[in-house]
Each structure stands twice: as C-alpha cells, then as structure tokens.
C-alpha cells in the first residue's frame, strides 16, 4: 500500500475465488461504508466474467439498497472487457506506480 501513498489497508477478509453475496458479507460492506464514509467506491461491473468480481458488484449494490449510511459515488472499472465504456480516465502519469502496485499485489 505504501507505493500508493497509503499508510494502511483494511481488508474485509472475504475468500479469494469464492466470494458470495451472502447477507453477512453485505453487513461487512455496510460497516466499512459507515466507518470510512468514502466519497467514491470503485468496483468491477456486475457483468464481469470473473465470479468474485460479479459478487463484489452485487455485494456493493445490496449494501446500498437498504443501507441508511453514506451514499458514495460508484465508479465501475474494467478488469476484463464486458460492457461498453462510458468514460476514459487517463492514468499515463501514474502508469509506473500502477505497475509497481500490481507487482506487489498478493491475491
């Protein structure tokens, strides 16, 4: 996380390769939203081919539907092509940082 300028990261503890949109996971997302009150939440689109990515989008949507907490802006980012883009955010200036962060990422 240091490469991204963050002091710490908070993980929900969800399993890799087995994320489910269970009510207990929805509650964890609601608690994180209430605790951190983000302005923006980024998530893969619900049509992403990867099951964990689809589950993440579903969890976020379900946590916001009946949640009384904050309403951050939702930005969907493409991991794998699955739907037409509606915006392009240039990251040229940060491409090196992104590459380094990806090298350090542990799934």
Tab-separated table of N, CA and C in Angstrom:
chain	number	residue	atom	x	y	z
A	1	UNK	N	0.806	-1.192	0.000
A	1	UNK	CA	0.000	0.000	0.000
A	1	UNK	C	0.858	1.268	0.000
A	2	UNK	N	2.076	1.153	0.490
A	2	UNK	CA	2.940	2.329	0.552
A	2	UNK	C	3.183	2.920	-0.830
A	3	UNK	N	3.291	2.065	-1.856
A	3	UNK	CA	3.521	2.557	-3.214
A	3	UNK	C	2.366	3.441	-3.682
A	4	UNK	N	1.182	3.233	-3.120
A	4	UNK	CA	0.014	4.043	-3.479
A	4	UNK	C	-0.155	5.254	-2.563
A	5	UNK	N	0.769	5.425	-1.622
A	5	UNK	CA	0.694	6.559	-0.714
A	5	UNK	C	-0.237	6.325	0.463
A	6	UNK	N	-0.525	5.069	0.757
A	6	UNK	CA	-1.431	4.738	1.858
A	6	UNK	C	-0.638	4.179	3.030
A	7	UNK	N	-1.029	4.581	4.232
A	7	UNK	CA	-0.371	4.075	5.435
A	7	UNK	C	-0.829	2.670	5.784
A	8	UNK	N	-2.083	2.380	5.488
A	8	UNK	CA	-2.631	1.077	5.859
A	8	UNK	C	-3.751	0.695	4.909
A	9	UNK	N	-4.060	-0.566	4.930
A	9	UNK	CA	-5.198	-1.077	4.172
A	9	UNK	C	-6.072	-1.865	5.139
A	10	UNK	N	-7.342	-1.840	4.894
A	10	UNK	CA	-8.291	-2.608	5.699
A	10	UNK	C	-8.937	-3.619	4.774
A	11	UNK	N	-8.866	-4.870	5.140
A	11	UNK	CA	-9.422	-5.941	4.325
A	11	UNK	C	-10.654	-6.523	5.011
A	12	UNK	N	-11.605	-6.919	4.206
A	12	UNK	CA	-12.836	-7.487	4.746
A	12	UNK	C	-12.676	-8.954	5.117
A	13	UNK	N	-11.636	-9.596	4.631
A	13	UNK	CA	-11.409	-10.991	4.959
A	13	UNK	C	-12.217	-11.967	4.116
A	14	UNK	N	-12.735	-11.498	3.000
A	14	UNK	CA	-13.502	-12.378	2.121
A	14	UNK	C	-12.563	-13.351	1.413
A	15	UNK	N	-13.057	-14.545	1.096
A	15	UNK	CA	-12.197	-15.530	0.439
A	15	UNK	C	-11.931	-15.173	-1.023
A	16	UNK	N	-10.715	-15.463	-1.468
A	16	UNK	CA	-10.383	-15.316	-2.883
A	16	UNK	C	-10.891	-16.558	-3.603
A	17	UNK	N	-11.474	-16.375	-4.759
A	17	UNK	CA	-12.005	-17.468	-5.561
A	17	UNK	C	-13.241	-18.111	-4.925
A	18	UNK	N	-13.971	-17.366	-4.128
A	18	UNK	CA	-15.167	-17.955	-3.530
A	18	UNK	C	-16.064	-16.916	-2.889
A	19	UNK	N	-15.968	-15.680	-3.336
A	19	UNK	CA	-16.783	-14.618	-2.755
A	19	UNK	C	-18.258	-14.862	-3.054
A	20	UNK	N	-19.079	-14.766	-2.026
A	20	UNK	CA	-20.521	-14.959	-2.159
A	20	UNK	C	-21.236	-13.697	-1.680
A	21	UNK	N	-22.350	-13.404	-2.287
A	21	UNK	CA	-23.128	-12.220	-1.906
A	21	UNK	C	-24.084	-12.557	-0.767
A	22	UNK	N	-23.538	-13.130	0.296
A	22	UNK	CA	-24.330	-13.511	1.469
A	22	UNK	C	-24.665	-12.286	2.311
A	23	UNK	N	-25.705	-12.379	3.084
A	23	UNK	CA	-26.141	-11.257	3.927
A	23	UNK	C	-25.051	-10.845	4.916
A	24	UNK	N	-24.292	-11.800	5.430
A	24	UNK	CA	-23.209	-11.461	6.367
A	24	UNK	C	-22.146	-10.605	5.679
A	25	UNK	N	-21.867	-10.884	4.408
A	25	UNK	CA	-20.900	-10.079	3.657
A	25	UNK	C	-21.462	-8.693	3.354
A	26	UNK	N	-22.757	-8.623	3.064
A	26	UNK	CA	-23.410	-7.328	2.838
A	26	UNK	C	-23.255	-6.457	4.087
A	27	UNK	N	-23.432	-7.056	5.250
A	27	UNK	CA	-23.313	-6.308	6.505
A	27	UNK	C	-21.884	-5.795	6.701
A	28	UNK	N	-20.895	-6.594	6.328
A	28	UNK	CA	-19.494	-6.156	6.430
A	28	UNK	C	-19.269	-4.929	5.556
A	29	UNK	N	-19.796	-4.942	4.338
A	29	UNK	CA	-19.659	-3.798	3.434
A	29	UNK	C	-20.346	-2.575	4.028
A	30	UNK	N	-21.543	-2.753	4.566
A	30	UNK	CA	-22.237	-1.622	5.206
A	30	UNK	C	-21.415	-1.033	6.346
A	31	UNK	N	-20.809	-1.901	7.146
A	31	UNK	CA	-19.987	-1.420	8.267
A	31	UNK	C	-18.769	-0.648	7.760
A	32	UNK	N	-18.141	-1.135	6.697
A	32	UNK	CA	-16.998	-0.423	6.132
A	32	UNK	C	-17.422	0.935	5.572
A	33	UNK	N	-18.555	0.974	4.899
A	33	UNK	CA	-19.044	2.252	4.358
A	33	UNK	C	-19.341	3.238	5.486
A	34	UNK	N	-19.937	2.758	6.562
A	34	UNK	CA	-20.256	3.636	7.697
A	34	UNK	C	-18.990	4.108	8.404
A	35	UNK	N	-18.011	3.228	8.521
A	35	UNK	CA	-16.775	3.580	9.222
A	35	UNK	C	-15.920	4.565	8.422
A	36	UNK	N	-15.733	4.292	7.148
A	36	UNK	CA	-14.803	5.084	6.345
A	36	UNK	C	-15.470	6.220	5.579
A	37	UNK	N	-16.762	6.147	5.369
A	37	UNK	CA	-17.537	7.175	4.667
A	37	UNK	C	-16.823	7.679	3.406
A	38	UNK	N	-16.568	6.778	2.466
A	38	UNK	CA	-15.854	7.192	1.254
A	38	UNK	C	-16.696	8.092	0.363
A	39	UNK	N	-16.026	8.942	-0.386
A	39	UNK	CA	-16.705	9.765	-1.386
A	39	UNK	C	-16.963	8.955	-2.651
A	40	UNK	N	-16.034	8.029	-2.953
A	40	UNK	CA	-16.110	7.205	-4.161
A	40	UNK	C	-15.787	5.760	-3.784
A	41	UNK	N	-16.535	4.827	-4.357
A	41	UNK	CA	-16.226	3.402	-4.231
A	41	UNK	C	-16.058	2.866	-5.647
A	42	UNK	N	-14.964	2.145	-5.859
A	42	UNK	CA	-14.695	1.574	-7.179
A	42	UNK	C	-14.916	0.068	-7.113
A	43	UNK	N	-15.581	-0.450	-8.140
A	43	UNK	CA	-15.954	-1.863	-8.168
A	43	UNK	C	-16.000	-2.335	-9.616
A	44	UNK	N	-15.682	-3.608	-9.870
A	44	UNK	CA	-15.863	-4.119	-11.235
A	44	UNK	C	-17.348	-4.139	-11.589
A	45	UNK	N	-17.677	-4.149	-12.855
A	45	UNK	CA	-19.094	-4.169	-13.254
A	45	UNK	C	-19.744	-5.523	-12.959
A	46	UNK	N	-21.057	-5.542	-12.787
A	46	UNK	CA	-21.752	-6.791	-12.470
A	46	UNK	C	-21.746	-7.807	-13.608
A	47	UNK	N	-21.333	-7.410	-14.801
A	47	UNK	CA	-21.256	-8.345	-15.928
A	47	UNK	C	-19.842	-8.881	-16.150
A	48	UNK	N	-18.920	-8.570	-15.268
A	48	UNK	CA	-17.551	-9.053	-15.394
A	48	UNK	C	-17.554	-10.578	-15.421
A	49	UNK	N	-16.715	-11.189	-16.268
A	49	UNK	CA	-16.700	-12.655	-16.352
A	49	UNK	C	-16.225	-13.367	-15.075
A	50	UNK	N	-15.468	-12.696	-14.226
A	50	UNK	CA	-14.932	-13.351	-13.030
A	50	UNK	C	-15.996	-13.386	-11.933
A	51	UNK	N	-16.270	-14.559	-11.346
A	51	UNK	CA	-17.335	-14.664	-10.342
A	51	UNK	C	-17.104	-13.800	-9.102
A	52	UNK	N	-15.852	-13.647	-8.646
A	52	UNK	CA	-15.591	-12.779	-7.497
A	52	UNK	C	-15.895	-11.323	-7.829
A	53	UNK	N	-15.591	-10.915	-9.053
A	53	UNK	CA	-15.854	-9.530	-9.460
A	53	UNK	C	-17.361	-9.273	-9.521
A	54	UNK	N	-18.102	-10.224	-10.065
A	54	UNK	CA	-19.574	-10.084	-10.097
A	54	UNK	C	-20.136	-10.045	-8.681
A	55	UNK	N	-19.621	-10.895	-7.816
A	55	UNK	CA	-20.097	-10.915	-6.428
A	55	UNK	C	-19.790	-9.600	-5.724
A	56	UNK	N	-18.622	-9.014	-5.986
A	56	UNK	CA	-18.268	-7.735	-5.369
A	56	UNK	C	-19.259	-6.650	-5.778
A	57	UNK	N	-19.608	-6.610	-7.060
A	57	UNK	CA	-20.581	-5.622	-7.536
A	57	UNK	C	-21.944	-5.849	-6.890
A	58	UNK	N	-22.348	-7.107	-6.776
A	58	UNK	CA	-23.631	-7.427	-6.152
A	58	UNK	C	-23.634	-7.055	-4.674
A	59	UNK	N	-22.545	-7.354	-3.982
A	59	UNK	CA	-22.442	-7.004	-2.564
A	59	UNK	C	-22.580	-5.500	-2.354
A	60	UNK	N	-21.876	-4.737	-3.163
A	60	UNK	CA	-21.954	-3.282	-3.020
A	60	UNK	C	-23.372	-2.789	-3.281
A	61	UNK	N	-23.970	-3.269	-4.351
A	61	UNK	CA	-25.340	-2.841	-4.674
A	61	UNK	C	-26.298	-3.190	-3.543
A	62	UNK	N	-26.215	-4.409	-3.028
A	62	UNK	CA	-27.113	-4.824	-1.948
A	62	UNK	C	-26.859	-4.042	-0.670
A	63	UNK	N	-25.612	-3.670	-0.421
A	63	UNK	CA	-25.306	-2.921	0.801
A	63	UNK	C	-25.849	-1.497	0.734
A	64	UNK	N	-26.019	-0.978	-0.464
A	64	UNK	CA	-26.518	0.393	-0.615
A	64	UNK	C	-28.042	0.470	-0.726
A	65	UNK	N	-28.681	-0.607	-1.149
A	65	UNK	CA	-30.129	-0.573	-1.390
A	65	UNK	C	-30.905	-0.243	-0.128
A	66	UNK	N	-30.639	-0.955	0.945
A	66	UNK	CA	-31.403	-0.744	2.167
A	66	UNK	C	-30.561	-0.128	3.277
A	67	UNK	N	-29.340	0.209	2.949
A	67	UNK	CA	-28.469	0.810	3.953
A	67	UNK	C	-28.847	2.257	4.220
A	68	UNK	N	-28.740	2.644	5.455
A	68	UNK	CA	-29.063	4.021	5.834
A	68	UNK	C	-27.816	4.890	5.882
A	69	UNK	N	-26.673	4.313	5.541
A	69	UNK	CA	-25.411	5.020	5.650
A	69	UNK	C	-25.132	5.955	4.493
A	70	UNK	N	-23.861	6.307	4.342
A	70	UNK	CA	-23.457	7.249	3.291
A	70	UNK	C	-23.737	6.690	1.906
A	71	UNK	N	-23.868	7.590	0.946
A	71	UNK	CA	-24.118	7.228	-0.456
A	71	UNK	C	-22.970	7.729	-1.318
A	72	UNK	N	-21.902	6.946	-1.387
A	72	UNK	CA	-20.759	7.383	-2.197
A	72	UNK	C	-21.069	7.267	-3.689
A	73	UNK	N	-20.290	7.972	-4.482
A	73	UNK	CA	-20.351	7.786	-5.935
A	73	UNK	C	-19.771	6.408	-6.237
A	74	UNK	N	-20.361	5.713	-7.188
A	74	UNK	CA	-19.888	4.385	-7.574
A	74	UNK	C	-19.244	4.480	-8.951
A	75	UNK	N	-17.996	4.084	-9.033
A	75	UNK	CA	-17.278	4.036	-10.298
A	75	UNK	C	-16.980	2.580	-10.598
A	76	UNK	N	-17.357	2.135	-11.769
A	76	UNK	CA	-17.046	0.775	-12.193
A	76	UNK	C	-15.828	0.823	-13.103
A	77	UNK	N	-14.919	-0.075	-12.853
A	77	UNK	CA	-13.697	-0.122	-13.653
A	77	UNK	C	-13.608	-1.458	-14.373
A	78	UNK	N	-13.072	-1.415	-15.557
A	78	UNK	CA	-12.975	-2.614	-16.380
A	78	UNK	C	-11.741	-3.424	-16.005
A	79	UNK	N	-11.971	-4.682	-15.668
A	79	UNK	CA	-10.885	-5.624	-15.452
A	79	UNK	C	-10.724	-6.455	-16.715
A	80	UNK	N	-11.842	-6.922	-17.230
A	80	UNK	CA	-11.895	-7.686	-18.469
A	80	UNK	C	-13.016	-7.073	-19.308
A	81	UNK	N	-12.850	-6.996	-20.619
A	81	UNK	CA	-13.897	-6.388	-21.451
A	81	UNK	C	-15.225	-7.116	-21.277
A	82	UNK	N	-16.265	-6.351	-20.916
A	82	UNK	CA	-17.572	-6.983	-20.732
A	82	UNK	C	-18.727	-6.036	-21.044
A	83	UNK	N	-18.445	-4.764	-21.176
A	83	UNK	CA	-19.504	-3.809	-21.492
A	83	UNK	C	-18.881	-2.562	-22.097
A	84	UNK	N	-19.658	-1.782	-22.829
A	84	UNK	CA	-19.105	-0.566	-23.437
A	84	UNK	C	-18.661	0.444	-22.380
A	85	UNK	N	-17.568	1.113	-22.674
A	85	UNK	CA	-17.093	2.161	-21.764
A	85	UNK	C	-17.948	3.409	-21.921
A	86	UNK	N	-18.091	4.145	-20.834
A	86	UNK	CA	-18.772	5.427	-20.918
A	86	UNK	C	-17.848	6.568	-20.491
A	87	UNK	N	-16.631	6.211	-20.085
A	87	UNK	CA	-15.658	7.234	-19.700
A	87	UNK	C	-14.267	6.629	-19.796
A	88	UNK	N	-13.305	7.472	-20.025
A	88	UNK	CA	-11.914	7.055	-20.054
A	88	UNK	C	-11.144	7.986	-19.132
A	89	UNK	N	-10.488	7.401	-18.154
A	89	UNK	CA	-9.680	8.179	-17.222
A	89	UNK	C	-8.222	7.877	-17.540
A	90	UNK	N	-7.511	8.877	-17.989
A	90	UNK	CA	-6.106	8.705	-18.357
A	90	UNK	C	-5.276	8.514	-17.095
A	91	UNK	N	-4.414	7.514	-17.119
A	91	UNK	CA	-3.530	7.267	-15.982
A	91	UNK	C	-2.067	7.275	-16.414
A	92	UNK	N	-1.795	7.861	-17.551
A	92	UNK	CA	-0.436	7.859	-18.094
A	92	UNK	C	0.598	8.292	-17.046
A	93	UNK	N	0.288	9.343	-16.311
A	93	UNK	CA	1.224	9.874	-15.319
A	93	UNK	C	1.476	8.896	-14.189
A	94	UNK	N	0.561	7.979	-13.975
A	94	UNK	CA	0.668	7.056	-12.856
A	94	UNK	C	0.897	5.608	-13.298
A	95	UNK	N	1.199	5.394	-14.553
A	95	UNK	CA	1.367	4.036	-15.075
A	95	UNK	C	2.476	3.285	-14.345
A	96	UNK	N	3.564	3.948	-14.024
A	96	UNK	CA	4.659	3.297	-13.301
A	96	UNK	C	4.248	2.876	-11.902
A	97	UNK	N	3.513	3.742	-11.219
A	97	UNK	CA	3.028	3.412	-9.874
A	97	UNK	C	2.055	2.243	-9.947
A	98	UNK	N	1.179	2.259	-10.955
A	98	UNK	CA	0.226	1.155	-11.116
A	98	UNK	C	0.972	-0.152	-11.347
A	99	UNK	N	1.967	-0.143	-12.211
A	99	UNK	CA	2.732	-1.358	-12.491
A	99	UNK	C	3.413	-1.880	-11.232
A	100	UNK	N	3.980	-0.984	-10.447
A	100	UNK	CA	4.644	-1.393	-9.201
A	100	UNK	C	3.622	-1.960	-8.219
A	101	UNK	N	2.469	-1.321	-8.094
A	101	UNK	CA	1.423	-1.815	-7.186
A	101	UNK	C	0.939	-3.194	-7.612
A	102	UNK	N	0.795	-3.407	-8.910
A	102	UNK	CA	0.374	-4.724	-9.398
A	102	UNK	C	1.425	-5.792	-9.103
A	103	UNK	N	2.685	-5.440	-9.213
A	103	UNK	CA	3.739	-6.409	-8.896
A	103	UNK	C	3.710	-6.794	-7.420
A	104	UNK	N	3.327	-5.861	-6.560
A	104	UNK	CA	3.296	-6.117	-5.121
A	104	UNK	C	1.997	-6.746	-4.643
A	105	UNK	N	0.980	-6.767	-5.488
A	105	UNK	CA	-0.341	-7.303	-5.116
A	105	UNK	C	-0.258	-8.810	-4.872
A	106	UNK	N	-0.830	-9.240	-3.771
A	106	UNK	CA	-0.924	-10.665	-3.448
A	106	UNK	C	-2.408	-11.014	-3.405
A	107	UNK	N	-2.794	-11.953	-4.242
A	107	UNK	CA	-4.211	-12.348	-4.315
A	107	UNK	C	-4.492	-13.462	-3.338
